[in-house]
Amino acid sequence: LLKFQRVLTDKNTYANFQTALGMRRIDNVRPYQLQIARTVTSIFTLVSVSTGLIYTAEHEVNPDIPDYFTALYFGLTTLTTVGFGDITPMTSQGRLVVGGT
């Protein structure tokens, strides 16, 4: 996922990536399209990494986070709102992850 960020650096690199995948080469990629792709990739990376970290820190101790998808739910509600309060981190590592993201 982080390597994909390198593909989105400029139009030429992105066009070469399309060619390597066997896709039709699009030469009229606009800079704002690359910016949107970089932003979406960055948000997806942040959510994925924070979900993995909160799951690793909490799944053994916290019965409210039994699996990765519950950790994903917790991460999305925490990152997009102030959280619902139905799941809270119990360990100091979990609180650190939540505070860091």
N, CA, C and O atoms as a DFTB+ gen file, in Angstrom:
404 C
 N C O
     1  1       0.824      -1.191       0.000
     2  2       0.000       0.000       0.000
     3  2       0.864       1.249       0.000
     4  3       0.581       2.211      -0.714
     5  1       1.909       1.229       0.797
     6  2       2.791       2.386       0.813
     7  2       3.590       2.506      -0.481
     8  3       3.941       3.613      -0.890
     9  1       3.880       1.382      -1.127
    10  2       4.570       1.442      -2.412
    11  2       3.677       2.051      -3.483
    12  3       4.165       2.665      -4.432
    13  1       2.365       1.880      -3.328
    14  2       1.438       2.468      -4.294
    15  2       1.500       3.989      -4.253
    16  3       1.223       4.643      -5.258
    17  1       1.860       4.562      -3.107
    18  2       2.017       6.012      -2.999
    19  2       3.087       6.513      -3.969
    20  3       2.977       7.615      -4.508
    21  1       4.128       5.695      -4.189
    22  2       5.198       6.099      -5.106
    23  2       4.714       6.171      -6.549
    24  3       5.215       6.966      -7.344
    25  1       3.727       5.324      -6.882
    26  2       3.184       5.330      -8.239
    27  2       2.430       6.622      -8.505
    28  3       2.345       7.070      -9.648
    29  1       1.891       7.210      -7.473
    30  2       1.067       8.401      -7.627
    31  2       1.860       9.702      -7.512
    32  3       1.282      10.753      -7.237
    33  1       3.171       9.643      -7.720
    34  2       3.973      10.858      -7.573
    35  2       3.799      11.830      -8.725
    36  3       3.704      13.036      -8.501
    37  1       3.755      11.331      -9.951
    38  2       3.544      12.215     -11.097
    39  2       2.815      11.463     -12.204
    40  3       2.581      10.258     -12.110
    41  1       2.463      12.197     -13.250
    42  2       1.657      11.611     -14.326
    43  2       2.407      10.536     -15.095
    44  3       1.815       9.529     -15.482
    45  1       3.694      10.731     -15.323
    46  2       4.470       9.750     -16.089
    47  2       4.588       8.420     -15.355
    48  3       4.442       7.358     -15.961
    49  1       4.850       8.477     -14.056
    50  2       4.955       7.246     -13.276
    51  2       3.625       6.507     -13.258
    52  3       3.585       5.283     -13.379
    53  1       2.544       7.248     -13.108
    54  2       1.218       6.638     -13.101
    55  2       0.898       6.014     -14.471
    56  3       0.326       4.926     -14.528
    57  1       1.253       6.680     -15.554
    58  2       1.015       6.148     -16.896
    59  2       1.826       4.875     -17.122
    60  3       1.323       3.925     -17.723
    61  1       3.075       4.841     -16.649
    62  2       3.897       3.636     -16.767
    63  2       3.306       2.488     -15.948
    64  3       3.365       1.331     -16.366
    65  1       2.742       2.804     -14.790
    66  2       2.096       1.799     -13.948
    67  2       0.893       1.198     -14.669
    68  3       0.679      -0.013     -14.625
    69  1       0.117       2.041     -15.327
    70  2      -1.034       1.547     -16.080
    71  2      -0.591       0.618     -17.207
    72  3      -1.207      -0.421     -17.444
    73  1       0.459       0.992     -17.884
    74  2       0.970       0.166     -18.978
    75  2       1.464      -1.180     -18.447
    76  3       1.222      -2.217     -19.065
    77  1       2.143      -1.168     -17.327
    78  2       2.662      -2.405     -16.745
    79  2       1.534      -3.345     -16.329
    80  3       1.692      -4.564     -16.392
    81  1       0.414      -2.800     -15.912
    82  2      -0.726      -3.633     -15.544
    83  2      -1.516      -4.117     -16.747
    84  3      -2.427      -4.932     -16.608
    85  1      -1.172      -3.621     -17.926
    86  2      -1.883      -4.012     -19.123
    87  2      -3.159      -3.225     -19.342
    88  3      -4.008      -3.607     -20.146
    89  1      -3.285      -2.138     -18.631
    90  2      -4.459      -1.284     -18.783
    91  2      -4.235      -0.329     -19.952
    92  3      -3.110      -0.103     -20.397
    93  1      -5.316       0.205     -20.416
    94  2      -5.218       1.200     -21.474
    95  2      -4.546       2.443     -20.904
    96  3      -4.944       2.944     -19.853
    97  1      -3.549       2.927     -21.586
    98  2      -2.794       4.087     -21.096
    99  2      -3.616       5.356     -21.283
   100  3      -4.088       5.657     -22.380
   101  1      -3.774       6.081     -20.199
   102  2      -4.516       7.338     -20.229
   103  2      -3.515       8.464     -20.054
   104  3      -2.891       8.587     -19.000
   105  1      -3.360       9.276     -21.071
   106  2      -2.365      10.345     -21.018
   107  2      -2.920      11.653     -20.473
   108  3      -2.158      12.582     -20.206
   109  1      -4.226      11.737     -20.306
   110  2      -4.801      12.998     -19.853
   111  2      -5.178      12.956     -18.374
   112  3      -6.235      13.451     -17.981
   113  1      -4.310      12.364     -17.560
   114  2      -4.525      12.357     -16.116
   115  2      -4.215      13.746     -15.592
   116  3      -3.146      14.300     -15.848
   117  1      -5.145      14.286     -14.871
   118  2      -4.985      15.637     -14.341
   119  2      -4.325      15.593     -12.956
   120  3      -4.469      14.610     -12.230
   121  1      -3.607      16.651     -12.597
   122  2      -2.931      16.661     -11.291
   123  2      -3.897      16.503     -10.111
   124  3      -3.543      15.885      -9.107
   125  1      -5.103      17.051     -10.221
   126  2      -6.036      16.931      -9.098
   127  2      -6.500      15.476      -8.927
   128  3      -6.838      15.066      -7.817
   129  1      -6.517      14.696     -10.014
   130  2      -6.878      13.288      -9.902
   131  2      -5.817      12.513      -9.122
   132  3      -6.141      11.628      -8.330
   133  1      -4.557      12.852      -9.351
   134  2      -3.488      12.226      -8.576
   135  2      -3.554      12.653      -7.115
   136  3      -3.287      11.847      -6.224
   137  1      -3.904      13.906      -6.858
   138  2      -4.049      14.376      -5.475
   139  2      -5.161      13.634      -4.761
   140  3      -4.997      13.232      -3.609
   141  1      -6.282      13.446      -5.424
   142  2      -7.397      12.713      -4.821
   143  2      -6.977      11.277      -4.535
   144  3      -7.272      10.748      -3.464
   145  1      -6.298      10.648      -5.474
   146  2      -5.837       9.268      -5.274
   147  2      -4.852       9.175      -4.116
   148  3      -4.908       8.232      -3.328
   149  1      -3.945      10.152      -4.007
   150  2      -2.997      10.158      -2.884
   151  2      -3.715      10.346      -1.559
   152  3      -3.363       9.705      -0.569
   153  1      -4.715      11.214      -1.528
   154  2      -5.463      11.464      -0.295
   155  2      -6.231      10.224       0.137
   156  3      -6.208       9.855       1.311
   157  1      -6.906       9.586      -0.800
   158  2      -7.672       8.374      -0.480
   159  2      -6.739       7.269      -0.008
   160  3      -7.052       6.560       0.949
   161  1      -5.603       7.117      -0.665
   162  2      -4.638       6.097      -0.258
   163  2      -4.084       6.396       1.132
   164  3      -3.896       5.476       1.929
   165  1      -3.822       7.651       1.433
   166  2      -3.314       8.019       2.759
   167  2      -4.338       7.736       3.850
   168  3      -3.990       7.227       4.915
   169  1      -5.592       8.062       3.590
   170  2      -6.643       7.799       4.578
   171  2      -6.811       6.303       4.790
   172  3      -6.943       5.843       5.924
   173  1      -6.807       5.539       3.694
   174  2      -6.924       4.088       3.802
   175  2      -5.749       3.509       4.582
   176  3      -5.934       2.598       5.388
   177  1      -4.552       4.021       4.356
   178  2      -3.377       3.560       5.091
   179  2      -3.496       3.880       6.573
   180  3      -3.193       3.034       7.414
   181  1      -3.935       5.093       6.905
   182  2      -4.114       5.480       8.303
   183  2      -5.120       4.578       9.006
   184  3      -4.876       4.123      10.124
   185  1      -6.254       4.317       8.350
   186  2      -7.280       3.467       8.951
   187  2      -6.772       2.038       9.109
   188  3      -7.007       1.415      10.145
   189  1      -6.082       1.510       8.106
   190  2      -5.576       0.134       8.176
   191  2      -4.538      -0.040       9.282
   192  3      -4.593      -0.998      10.053
   193  1      -3.605       0.883       9.350
   194  2      -2.549       0.782      10.361
   195  2      -3.122       0.969      11.764
   196  3      -2.773       0.219      12.676
   197  1      -3.994       1.956      11.948
   198  2      -4.556       2.179      13.285
   199  2      -5.449       1.016      13.707
   200  3      -5.486       0.669      14.887
   201  1      -6.170       0.409      12.761
   202  2      -6.991      -0.753      13.093
   203  2      -6.115      -1.923      13.528
   204  3      -6.412      -2.590      14.519
   205  1      -5.051      -2.169      12.800
   206  2      -4.141      -3.247      13.186
   207  2      -3.497      -3.013      14.541
   208  3      -3.353      -3.944      15.334
   209  1      -3.111      -1.780      14.805
   210  2      -2.485      -1.469      16.095
   211  2      -3.468      -1.599      17.249
   212  3      -3.118      -2.138      18.299
   213  1      -4.693      -1.113      17.070
   214  2      -5.670      -1.207      18.160
   215  2      -6.071      -2.658      18.388
   216  3      -6.289      -3.067      19.529
   217  1      -6.170      -3.439      17.319
   218  2      -6.480      -4.861      17.484
   219  2      -5.355      -5.579      18.227
   220  3      -5.613      -6.372      19.131
   221  1      -4.120      -5.304      17.849
   222  2      -2.979      -5.942      18.501
   223  2      -2.902      -5.574      19.976
   224  3      -2.579      -6.418      20.811
   225  1      -3.192      -4.333      20.297
   226  2      -3.087      -3.876      21.684
   227  2      -4.249      -4.352      22.545
   228  3      -4.077      -4.540      23.749
   229  1      -5.427      -4.550      21.962
   230  2      -6.617      -4.760      22.782
   231  2      -7.268      -6.140      22.697
   232  3      -8.021      -6.490      23.606
   233  1      -7.027      -6.930      21.676
   234  2      -7.844      -8.134      21.478
   235  2      -7.711      -9.177      22.582
   236  3      -8.659      -9.925      22.819
   237  1      -6.581      -9.253      23.261
   238  2      -6.421     -10.240      24.330
   239  2      -7.059      -9.794      25.639
   240  3      -7.483     -10.630      26.436
   241  1      -7.130      -8.500      25.864
   242  2      -7.598      -7.972      27.139
   243  2      -9.053      -7.501      27.083
   244  3      -9.813      -7.692      28.032
   245  1      -9.425      -6.896      25.978
   246  2     -10.727      -6.241      25.860
   247  2     -11.724      -7.186      25.184
   248  3     -11.544      -7.537      24.018
   249  1     -12.786      -7.606      25.908
   250  2     -13.773      -8.497      25.282
   251  2     -14.631      -7.785      24.236
   252  3     -15.334      -8.445      23.470
   253  1     -14.585      -6.465      24.190
   254  2     -15.353      -5.721      23.203
   255  2     -14.688      -5.716      21.827
   256  3     -15.328      -5.357      20.838
   257  1     -13.422      -6.107      21.749
   258  2     -12.702      -6.146      20.464
   259  2     -12.219      -7.582      20.227
   260  3     -11.037      -7.870      20.413
   261  1     -13.117      -8.481      19.820
   262  2     -12.716      -9.875      19.620
   263  2     -12.075     -10.163      18.268
   264  3     -11.359     -11.153      18.120
   265  1     -12.330      -9.292      17.262
   266  2     -11.800      -9.567      15.932
   267  2     -11.403      -8.267      15.231
   268  3     -11.637      -7.165      15.727
   269  1     -10.796      -8.442      14.064
   270  2     -10.271      -7.303      13.317
   271  2     -11.385      -6.354      12.879
   272  3     -11.198      -5.137      12.881
   273  1     -12.545      -6.900      12.503
   274  2     -13.619      -6.052      11.994
   275  2     -14.246      -5.188      13.090
   276  3     -14.707      -4.079      12.819
   277  1     -14.265      -5.685      14.306
   278  2     -14.708      -4.854      15.425
   279  2     -13.699      -3.738      15.677
   280  3     -14.079      -2.609      15.986
   281  1     -12.420      -4.055      15.546
   282  2     -11.390      -3.023      15.670
   283  2     -11.511      -2.005      14.544
   284  3     -11.282      -0.814      14.757
   285  1     -11.870      -2.466      13.338
   286  2     -12.093      -1.555      12.220
   287  2     -13.271      -0.635      12.502
   288  3     -13.195       0.568      12.255
   289  1     -14.363      -1.196      13.020
   290  2     -15.525      -0.388      13.408
   291  2     -15.124       0.661      14.453
   292  3     -15.487       1.832      14.344
   293  1     -14.379       0.227      15.453
   294  2     -13.927       1.146      16.489
   295  2     -13.045       2.245      15.910
   296  3     -13.193       3.416      16.259
   297  1     -12.135       1.867      15.029
   298  2     -11.237       2.851      14.426
   299  2     -11.972       3.855      13.558
   300  3     -11.683       5.051      13.608
   301  1     -12.929       3.374      12.758
   302  2     -13.686       4.290      11.897
   303  2     -14.549       5.248      12.709
   304  3     -14.603       6.440      12.406
   305  1     -15.221       4.744      13.730
   306  2     -16.055       5.643      14.536
   307  2     -15.204       6.613      15.342
   308  3     -15.619       7.745      15.591
   309  1     -14.029       6.183      15.748
   310  2     -13.149       7.081      16.501
   311  2     -12.532       8.149      15.601
   312  3     -12.416       9.307      16.003
   313  1     -12.136       7.768      14.385
   314  2     -11.500       8.727      13.489
   315  2     -12.494       9.695      12.849
   316  3     -12.124      10.826      12.530
   317  1     -13.732       9.282      12.656
   318  2     -14.694      10.131      11.950
   319  2     -15.619      10.904      12.874
   320  3     -16.197      11.906      12.453
   321  1     -15.777      10.479      14.102
   322  2     -16.635      11.186      15.059
   323  2     -15.909      11.236      16.393
   324  3     -14.700      11.012      16.465
   325  1     -16.646      11.527      17.431
   326  2     -16.059      11.467      18.764
   327  2     -16.235      10.081      19.365
   328  3     -15.905       9.860      20.530
   329  1     -16.754       9.150      18.576
   330  2     -16.973       7.782      19.043
   331  2     -18.324       7.650      19.703
   332  3     -18.895       8.630      20.183
   333  1     -18.828       6.439      19.723
   334  2     -20.142       6.189      20.329
   335  2     -20.039       5.844      21.798
   336  3     -21.020       5.966      22.532
   337  1     -18.875       5.419      22.236
   338  2     -18.694       5.063      23.636
   339  2     -19.024       3.621      23.940
   340  3     -18.914       3.199      25.092
   341  1     -19.428       2.845      22.936
   342  2     -19.749       1.436      23.177
   343  2     -18.505       0.574      23.318
   344  3     -18.548      -0.483      23.947
   345  1     -17.393       1.021      22.735
   346  2     -16.117       0.319      22.866
   347  2     -15.078       1.346      23.303
   348  3     -14.947       2.411      22.701
   349  1     -14.352       1.012      24.349
   350  2     -13.288       1.902      24.823
   351  2     -12.022       1.080      25.035
   352  3     -12.104      -0.087      25.419
   353  1     -10.857       1.667      24.790
   354  2      -9.610       0.931      25.027
   355  2      -9.355       0.758      26.514
   356  3      -9.624       1.655      27.313
   357  1      -8.829      -0.415      26.877
   358  2      -8.559      -0.714      28.281
   359  2      -7.083      -0.603      28.632
   360  3      -6.738      -0.286      29.771
   361  1      -6.218      -0.858      27.676
   362  2      -4.784      -0.853      27.961
   363  2      -4.187       0.518      27.656
   364  3      -4.762       1.316      26.916
   365  1      -3.042       0.765      28.234
   366  2      -2.364       2.035      27.961
   367  2      -1.871       2.088      26.516
   368  3      -1.827       3.163      25.917
   369  1      -1.496       0.930      25.947
   370  2      -1.085       0.898      24.547
   371  2      -2.262       1.250      23.636
   372  3      -2.092       1.979      22.658
   373  1      -3.453       0.737      23.952
   374  2      -4.634       1.062      23.163
   375  2      -4.979       2.537      23.243
   376  3      -5.347       3.152      22.242
   377  1      -4.861       3.098      24.425
   378  2      -5.132       4.532      24.588
   379  2      -4.104       5.374      23.836
   380  3      -4.436       6.426      23.289
   381  1      -2.869       4.914      23.811
   382  2      -1.825       5.610      23.071
   383  2      -2.105       5.582      21.568
   384  3      -1.913       6.586      20.883
   385  1      -2.555       4.443      21.058
   386  2      -2.884       4.335      19.642
   387  2      -4.042       5.275      19.300
   388  3      -3.991       5.996      18.303
   389  1      -5.076       5.262      20.127
   390  2      -6.226       6.122      19.877
   391  2      -5.834       7.598      19.968
   392  3      -6.276       8.405      19.150
   393  1      -5.033       7.945      20.927
   394  2      -4.576       9.321      21.054
   395  2      -3.666       9.751      19.916
   396  3      -3.671      10.916      19.517
   397  1      -2.889       8.816      19.394
   398  2      -1.975       9.130      18.300
   399  2      -2.648       9.295      16.959
   400  3      -2.157      10.017      16.092
   401  1      -3.775       8.624      16.788
   402  2      -4.467       8.737      15.503
   403  2      -5.513       9.790      15.590
   404  3      -6.215      10.046      14.611
